[in-house]
mmCIF file of C-alpha atoms and ligand atoms in Angstrom:
data_model
loop_
_atom_site.group_PDB
_atom_site.id
_atom_site.type_symbol
_atom_site.label_atom_id
_atom_site.label_comp_id
_atom_site.label_asym_id
_atom_site.label_seq_id
_atom_site.Cartn_x
_atom_site.Cartn_y
_atom_site.Cartn_z
ATOM 1 C CA MET Q 779 78.708 100.567 99.494
ATOM 2 C CA SER Q 780 75.814 99.668 101.832
ATOM 3 C CA ALA Q 781 72.174 100.455 100.953
ATOM 4 C CA LYS Q 782 72.307 103.553 103.116
ATOM 5 C CA PRO Q 783 75.709 105.197 102.717
ATOM 6 C CA LYS Q 784 77.291 106.868 105.698
ATOM 7 C CA LEU Q 785 78.337 110.493 105.208
ATOM 8 C CA ALA Q 786 80.880 112.359 107.306
ATOM 9 C CA PHE Q 787 81.886 116.013 107.267
ATOM 10 C CA PHE Q 788 85.290 117.272 108.369
ATOM 11 C CA SER Q 789 86.781 120.735 108.528
ATOM 12 C CA PHE Q 790 90.358 121.935 108.344
ATOM 13 C CA ALA Q 791 91.268 125.644 107.902
ATOM 14 C CA SER Q 792 87.892 127.115 107.009
ATOM 15 C CA CYS Q 793 84.962 129.125 108.307
ATOM 16 C CA GLU Q 794 82.642 126.072 108.051
ATOM 17 C CA GLY Q 795 80.328 128.133 105.866
ATOM 18 C CA CYS Q 796 80.200 125.303 103.342
ATOM 19 C CA GLN Q 797 78.922 122.911 106.002
ATOM 20 C CA LEU Q 798 76.301 125.499 106.890
ATOM 21 C CA GLN Q 799 75.146 125.372 103.279
ATOM 22 C CA VAL Q 800 74.163 121.734 103.908
ATOM 23 C CA LEU Q 801 71.962 122.823 106.814
ATOM 24 C CA ASN Q 802 70.561 125.564 104.591
ATOM 25 C CA CYS Q 803 69.109 122.894 102.270
ATOM 26 C CA GLU Q 804 65.995 123.095 104.428
ATOM 27 C CA ASP Q 805 63.480 121.741 101.899
ATOM 28 C CA GLU Q 806 65.663 118.830 100.816
ATOM 29 C CA LEU Q 807 67.268 117.919 104.147
ATOM 30 C CA VAL Q 808 64.553 115.471 105.177
ATOM 31 C CA ASP Q 809 64.925 113.537 101.914
ATOM 32 C CA LEU Q 810 68.706 113.590 102.259
ATOM 33 C CA VAL Q 811 68.760 112.188 105.787
ATOM 34 C CA GLY Q 812 66.285 109.550 104.608
ATOM 35 C CA ALA Q 813 68.718 108.404 101.940
ATOM 36 C CA VAL Q 814 71.950 108.498 103.945
ATOM 37 C CA ASP Q 815 73.233 108.197 107.488
ATOM 38 C CA ILE Q 816 75.162 111.260 108.597
ATOM 39 C CA VAL Q 817 77.648 109.965 111.150
ATOM 40 C CA ASN Q 818 80.038 112.879 111.628
ATOM 41 C CA PHE Q 819 78.910 116.488 111.279
ATOM 42 C CA ARG Q 820 79.809 118.715 114.197
ATOM 43 C CA GLU Q 821 77.662 121.588 112.926
ATOM 44 C CA ALA Q 822 74.569 119.477 113.630
ATOM 45 C CA ILE Q 823 75.207 116.315 115.654
ATOM 46 C CA ASP Q 824 77.369 115.075 118.541
ATOM 47 C CA GLU Q 825 77.930 111.640 117.020
ATOM 48 C CA LYS Q 826 81.460 110.999 115.712
ATOM 49 C CA ARG Q 827 81.887 107.640 113.982
ATOM 50 C CA GLU Q 828 84.811 106.414 111.983
ATOM 51 C CA ASP Q 829 82.972 103.938 109.740
ATOM 52 C CA TYR Q 830 81.941 106.322 106.961
ATOM 53 C CA ASP Q 831 81.650 105.790 103.219
ATOM 54 C CA ILE Q 832 81.756 109.343 101.860
ATOM 55 C CA ALA Q 833 83.882 112.035 103.481
ATOM 56 C CA PHE Q 834 83.285 115.709 102.728
ATOM 57 C CA VAL Q 835 86.504 117.534 103.533
ATOM 58 C CA GLU Q 836 86.124 121.257 104.011
ATOM 59 C CA GLY Q 837 89.069 123.612 104.480
ATOM 60 C CA SER Q 838 92.645 123.796 103.339
ATOM 61 C CA ILE Q 839 95.669 122.003 104.747
ATOM 62 C CA THR Q 840 97.695 124.559 106.683
ATOM 63 C CA ARG Q 841 99.648 122.571 109.301
ATOM 64 C CA GLU Q 842 101.786 119.460 109.244
ATOM 65 C CA GLU Q 843 99.436 117.748 111.737
ATOM 66 C CA ASP Q 844 96.585 118.259 109.236
ATOM 67 C CA VAL Q 845 98.404 116.016 106.779
ATOM 68 C CA GLU Q 846 98.185 112.905 108.976
ATOM 69 C CA GLU Q 847 94.568 113.632 109.839
ATOM 70 C CA VAL Q 848 93.431 114.022 106.240
ATOM 71 C CA LYS Q 849 95.346 110.894 105.233
ATOM 72 C CA GLU Q 850 93.473 108.937 107.900
ATOM 73 C CA ILE Q 851 90.179 110.242 106.524
ATOM 74 C CA ARG Q 852 91.257 109.086 103.058
ATOM 75 C CA GLU Q 853 92.056 105.607 104.377
ATOM 76 C CA ARG Q 854 88.671 105.216 106.070
ATOM 77 C CA ALA Q 855 86.469 106.654 103.308
ATOM 78 C CA LYS Q 856 85.499 105.010 100.040
ATOM 79 C CA LEU Q 857 84.985 108.419 98.432
ATOM 80 C CA VAL Q 858 86.379 111.830 99.357
ATOM 81 C CA VAL Q 859 84.900 115.134 98.237
ATOM 82 C CA ALA Q 860 86.922 118.363 98.446
ATOM 83 C CA PHE Q 861 84.200 120.621 99.762
ATOM 84 C CA GLY Q 862 84.351 124.339 98.925
ATOM 85 C CA ALA Q 863 87.002 126.771 97.763
ATOM 86 C CA CYS Q 864 89.263 126.382 100.804
ATOM 87 C CA ALA Q 865 89.491 122.660 100.032
ATOM 88 C CA THR Q 866 89.542 122.782 96.223
ATOM 89 C CA LEU Q 867 91.843 125.801 95.779
ATOM 90 C CA GLY Q 868 93.475 126.641 99.092
ATOM 91 C CA GLY Q 869 91.061 129.574 99.040
ATOM 92 C CA VAL Q 870 91.446 132.769 101.022
ATOM 93 C CA ASN Q 871 93.799 130.983 103.431
ATOM 94 C CA ALA Q 872 96.357 130.643 100.638
ATOM 95 C CA MET Q 873 97.041 134.381 100.681
ATOM 96 C CA LYS Q 874 99.294 133.393 103.565
ATOM 97 C CA ASN Q 875 101.627 131.767 101.033
ATOM 98 C CA LEU Q 876 102.405 135.177 99.521
ATOM 99 C CA GLN Q 877 104.293 136.290 102.623
ATOM 100 C CA PRO Q 878 107.062 134.736 104.745
ATOM 101 C CA LEU Q 879 105.469 132.232 107.145
ATOM 102 C CA ASP Q 880 107.252 133.561 110.229
ATOM 103 C CA GLN Q 881 106.060 137.072 109.471
ATOM 104 C CA VAL Q 882 102.458 135.883 109.096
ATOM 105 C CA ARG Q 883 102.634 133.883 112.312
ATOM 106 C CA ARG Q 884 104.016 136.856 114.291
ATOM 107 C CA TYR Q 885 101.362 139.119 112.814
ATOM 108 C CA VAL Q 886 98.544 136.797 113.910
ATOM 109 C CA TYR Q 887 99.863 135.413 117.203
ATOM 110 C CA GLY Q 888 102.270 138.129 118.363
ATOM 111 C CA ASP Q 889 104.612 136.983 121.151
ATOM 112 C CA LYS Q 890 102.863 133.561 121.245
ATOM 113 C CA ALA Q 891 103.858 132.894 117.613
ATOM 114 C CA GLN Q 892 106.152 129.940 118.381
ATOM 115 C CA VAL Q 893 103.316 128.093 120.175
ATOM 116 C CA PHE Q 894 101.266 127.729 117.007
ATOM 117 C CA SER Q 895 102.383 125.593 114.092
ATOM 118 C CA THR Q 896 101.813 126.656 110.528
ATOM 119 C CA ALA Q 897 102.845 125.535 107.054
ATOM 120 C CA GLU Q 898 102.344 126.523 103.442
ATOM 121 C CA VAL Q 899 98.653 126.270 102.536
ATOM 122 C CA ARG Q 900 97.658 123.429 100.212
ATOM 123 C CA PRO Q 901 94.332 122.425 98.676
ATOM 124 C CA VAL Q 902 93.202 118.937 99.697
ATOM 125 C CA HIS Q 903 93.995 117.262 96.349
ATOM 126 C CA GLU Q 904 97.667 118.174 96.776
ATOM 127 C CA VAL Q 905 97.804 115.967 99.878
ATOM 128 C CA ILE Q 906 95.402 113.078 99.171
ATOM 129 C CA LYS Q 907 93.459 111.755 96.189
ATOM 130 C CA VAL Q 908 89.999 113.289 95.926
ATOM 131 C CA ASP Q 909 87.129 111.733 93.997
ATOM 132 C CA ALA Q 910 85.112 114.903 93.429
ATOM 133 C CA LYS Q 911 85.381 118.635 93.958
ATOM 134 C CA LEU Q 912 82.555 120.939 94.924
ATOM 135 C CA HIS Q 913 83.545 124.491 94.089
ATOM 136 C CA GLY Q 914 82.600 127.868 95.502
ATOM 137 C CA CYS Q 915 82.785 130.040 98.592
ATOM 138 C CA PRO Q 916 80.480 128.807 99.865
ATOM 139 C CA VAL Q 917 79.444 125.737 97.834
ATOM 140 C CA SER Q 918 76.161 126.071 95.987
ATOM 141 C CA ARG Q 919 73.223 124.182 97.472
ATOM 142 C CA PRO Q 920 71.859 122.910 94.129
ATOM 143 C CA GLU Q 921 75.327 121.617 93.225
ATOM 144 C CA PHE Q 922 75.687 119.926 96.611
ATOM 145 C CA LEU Q 923 72.375 118.123 96.114
ATOM 146 C CA GLU Q 924 73.306 117.179 92.543
ATOM 147 C CA LEU Q 925 76.635 115.820 93.753
ATOM 148 C CA CYS Q 926 74.876 113.733 96.432
ATOM 149 C CA LYS Q 927 72.534 112.282 93.794
ATOM 150 C CA CYS Q 928 75.502 111.384 91.586
ATOM 151 C CA LEU Q 929 77.436 109.795 94.445
ATOM 152 C CA LEU Q 930 74.423 107.748 95.541
ATOM 153 C CA ALA Q 931 73.766 106.621 91.958
ATOM 154 C CA GLY Q 932 77.440 105.776 91.365
ATOM 155 C CA LYS Q 933 77.697 108.433 88.646
ATOM 156 C CA GLU Q 934 80.507 110.885 88.041
ATOM 157 C CA PHE Q 935 79.756 114.451 89.119
ATOM 158 C CA LYS Q 936 80.959 117.013 86.605
ATOM 159 C CA ALA Q 937 81.247 120.676 87.525
ATOM 160 C CA PRO Q 938 80.820 123.154 84.647
ATOM 161 C CA ASN Q 939 84.045 123.751 82.774
ATOM 162 C CA TYR Q 940 83.232 126.970 80.972
ATOM 163 C CA PRO Q 941 83.607 130.579 82.177
ATOM 164 C CA VAL Q 942 81.158 132.582 84.269
ATOM 165 C CA CYS Q 943 80.861 134.996 81.313
ATOM 166 C CA VAL Q 944 78.781 132.451 79.375
ATOM 167 C CA ASP Q 945 75.979 132.400 81.950
ATOM 168 C CA CYS Q 946 76.364 136.138 82.551
ATOM 169 C CA LYS Q 947 75.802 136.843 78.837
ATOM 170 C CA LEU Q 948 72.792 134.517 78.780
ATOM 171 C CA LEU Q 949 71.241 136.673 81.508
ATOM 172 C CA GLU Q 950 72.003 139.738 79.348
ATOM 173 C CA ASN Q 951 73.884 141.437 82.193
ATOM 174 C CA VAL Q 952 75.809 144.536 81.128
ATOM 175 C CA CYS Q 953 79.465 143.553 81.420
ATOM 176 C CA LEU Q 954 81.191 145.175 84.372
ATOM 177 C CA TYR Q 955 84.192 146.032 82.178
ATOM 178 C CA HIS Q 956 81.883 148.425 80.362
ATOM 179 C CA LYS Q 957 81.117 150.078 83.695
ATOM 180 C CA GLY Q 958 84.794 150.696 84.438
ATOM 181 C CA MET Q 959 85.144 147.711 86.758
ATOM 182 C CA THR Q 960 87.207 144.522 86.509
ATOM 183 C CA CYS Q 961 85.852 140.960 86.727
ATOM 184 C CA LEU Q 962 87.472 137.512 86.672
ATOM 185 C CA GLY Q 963 84.424 135.848 85.093
ATOM 186 C CA VAL Q 964 86.353 135.580 81.829
ATOM 187 C CA VAL Q 965 88.460 132.692 83.134
ATOM 188 C CA THR Q 966 86.546 131.521 86.228
ATOM 189 C CA ARG Q 967 84.556 128.277 86.334
ATOM 190 C CA ALA Q 968 80.813 128.821 86.005
ATOM 191 C CA GLY Q 969 78.097 127.182 88.102
ATOM 192 C CA CYS Q 970 77.205 129.947 90.545
ATOM 193 C CA ASP Q 971 74.317 131.294 88.455
ATOM 194 C CA PRO Q 972 76.605 134.325 87.942
ATOM 195 C CA LEU Q 973 75.916 135.523 91.419
ATOM 196 C CA CYS Q 974 78.345 138.433 91.751
ATOM 197 C CA PRO Q 975 78.014 140.139 88.348
ATOM 198 C CA SER Q 976 74.232 139.765 88.486
ATOM 199 C CA PHE Q 977 74.305 141.961 91.598
ATOM 200 C CA GLY Q 978 76.843 144.421 90.188
ATOM 201 C CA ASN Q 979 79.874 142.902 91.923
ATOM 202 C CA LYS Q 980 83.009 141.671 90.197
ATOM 203 C CA CYS Q 981 83.789 137.964 90.103
ATOM 204 C CA ILE Q 982 86.830 137.275 92.274
ATOM 205 C CA GLY Q 983 87.299 133.687 91.182
ATOM 206 C CA CYS Q 984 85.932 131.662 94.103
ATOM 207 C CA ARG Q 985 85.190 128.661 91.884
ATOM 208 C CA GLY Q 986 88.716 128.531 90.514
ATOM 209 C CA LEU Q 987 89.885 128.777 86.929
ATOM 210 C CA VAL Q 988 88.376 126.682 84.155
ATOM 211 C CA ASP Q 989 90.663 123.819 83.124
ATOM 212 C CA ASN Q 990 91.858 125.577 79.983
ATOM 213 C CA PRO Q 991 91.329 129.296 80.460
ATOM 214 C CA ASN Q 992 91.330 131.236 77.209
ATOM 215 C CA VAL Q 993 94.118 133.542 78.259
ATOM 216 C CA ASP Q 994 94.315 135.282 74.870
ATOM 217 C CA ALA Q 995 90.610 136.188 75.014
ATOM 218 C CA ALA Q 996 91.075 137.431 78.582
ATOM 219 C CA PHE Q 997 93.950 139.655 77.472
ATOM 220 C CA ASP Q 998 91.784 140.951 74.596
ATOM 221 C CA VAL Q 999 89.064 141.937 77.067
ATOM 222 C CA LEU Q 1000 91.615 143.766 79.224
ATOM 223 C CA GLU Q 1001 93.183 145.472 76.223
ATOM 224 C CA ASP Q 1002 89.762 146.609 74.939
ATOM 225 C CA VAL Q 1003 89.237 148.608 78.117
ATOM 226 C CA GLY Q 1004 92.827 149.793 78.472
ATOM 227 C CA LEU Q 1005 93.864 147.461 81.305
ATOM 228 C CA THR Q 1006 96.687 144.944 81.772
ATOM 229 C CA LEU Q 1007 97.145 141.733 83.742
ATOM 230 C CA ASP Q 1008 98.657 143.740 86.597
ATOM 231 C CA ASP Q 1009 95.317 145.504 87.057
ATOM 232 C CA VAL Q 1010 93.559 142.216 87.894
ATOM 233 C CA LEU Q 1011 96.377 140.120 89.337
ATOM 234 C CA LYS Q 1012 95.624 141.051 92.923
ATOM 235 C CA ASP Q 1013 92.067 139.759 92.519
ATOM 236 C CA PHE Q 1014 93.421 136.362 91.480
ATOM 237 C CA THR Q 1015 95.270 136.029 94.777
ATOM 238 C CA MET Q 1016 92.034 136.236 96.772
ATOM 239 C CA PHE Q 1017 91.149 132.573 96.119
ATOM 240 C CA ASN Q 1018 93.687 131.270 93.631
ATOM 241 C CA ALA Q 1019 97.094 131.929 95.189
ATOM 242 C CA CYS Q 1020 97.864 128.163 95.007
ATOM 243 C CA ASP Q 1021 97.063 127.908 91.295
ATOM 244 C CA GLU Q 1022 100.205 127.247 89.260
ATOM 245 C CA LYS Q 1023 99.139 129.643 86.471
ATOM 246 C CA VAL Q 1024 98.554 132.430 88.987
ATOM 247 C CA LYS Q 1025 101.818 131.688 90.784
ATOM 248 C CA LYS Q 1026 103.685 131.980 87.489
ATOM 249 C CA ALA Q 1027 102.050 135.331 86.704
ATOM 250 C CA LEU Q 1028 102.849 136.848 90.125
HETATM 251 S S1 SF4 G 223 85.014 127.995 100.942
HETATM 252 FE FE1 SF4 G 223 84.307 129.935 101.861
HETATM 253 S S2 SF4 G 223 82.405 129.408 102.949
HETATM 254 FE FE2 SF4 G 223 83.511 127.481 102.505
HETATM 255 S S3 SF4 G 223 84.712 127.115 104.357
HETATM 256 FE FE3 SF4 G 223 86.032 128.221 102.931
HETATM 257 S S4 SF4 G 223 85.803 130.404 103.497
HETATM 258 FE FE4 SF4 G 223 84.097 129.280 104.425
HETATM 259 S S1 SF4 G 224 83.552 139.744 82.612
HETATM 260 FE FE1 SF4 G 224 82.165 139.547 84.386
HETATM 261 S S2 SF4 G 224 80.544 141.049 84.072
HETATM 262 FE FE2 SF4 G 224 81.602 140.752 82.093
HETATM 263 S S3 SF4 G 224 80.392 139.167 81.049
HETATM 264 FE FE3 SF4 G 224 82.061 138.136 82.145
HETATM 265 S S4 SF4 G 224 81.165 137.580 84.115
HETATM 266 FE FE4 SF4 G 224 79.818 139.115 83.220
HETATM 267 S S1 SF4 G 225 80.750 135.228 90.294
HETATM 268 FE FE1 SF4 G 225 82.822 134.497 90.713
HETATM 269 S S2 SF4 G 225 83.275 135.092 92.849
HETATM 270 FE FE2 SF4 G 225 81.046 135.277 92.520
HETATM 271 S S3 SF4 G 225 80.178 133.329 93.210
HETATM 272 FE FE3 SF4 G 225 80.551 133.148 90.995
HETATM 273 S S4 SF4 G 225 82.627 132.275 90.795
HETATM 274 FE FE4 SF4 G 225 82.408 133.046 92.904
#
């Protein structure tokens, strides 16, 4: 990789909110653009070059024509980052997979349905090899900056692989289950500085499941408050409809 790596940002099915998080790094942006060349980033520049080193791919793959495009990105880039929940999990777009495709297409496009192509939603790693994943909806700014440092230093970036509950307990938040609510923090990957429960909102799993979720402990929590898996299953489909464990439980 050259002394000043070239970064490129691409979006597939997404709201581009994760790319906006890059622009929101106001204090660090000057240092970042001093360390790298950003050569493709439609949220901020007109330039569109194809000689990039690191590609940040935002969004999920939802059409057959996306497949060719993302494969071309993979061929050009030395490193590919799946950028945000749409890319790492399929995200909210994957709720489409829970209904017949034709029905979804008619619902969205009405009598123009046949004009627009659509396919089962897939996260990026199911179509091409990815070198790193940045979780969250949207991605966290500190994690984005940490990932950039790792990539520039040639180090592996490791996202936390323990549940949101750990950080939530450290903050001494009262558990939402004890307030009669549900929360997926028991099995969801930490790293968001338990954003939702800290503000009284349930975790809906935007960072995906930890690699080895302690399902027994999760069932114990549900049982303690008189709930079952069915009571939380719908929440899992918000971001994790592509996850094999969730698909099996549905
Ligand atoms: S992960 Fe969330 S913020 Fe990022 S592109 Fe998808 S919907 Fe938008
Ligand atoms: S279940 Fe939710 S509210 Fe309860 S400790 Fe875990 S993250 Fe916090
Ligand atoms: S608490 Fe859950 S839903 Fe909220 S930001 Fe963290 S991982 Fe995402």
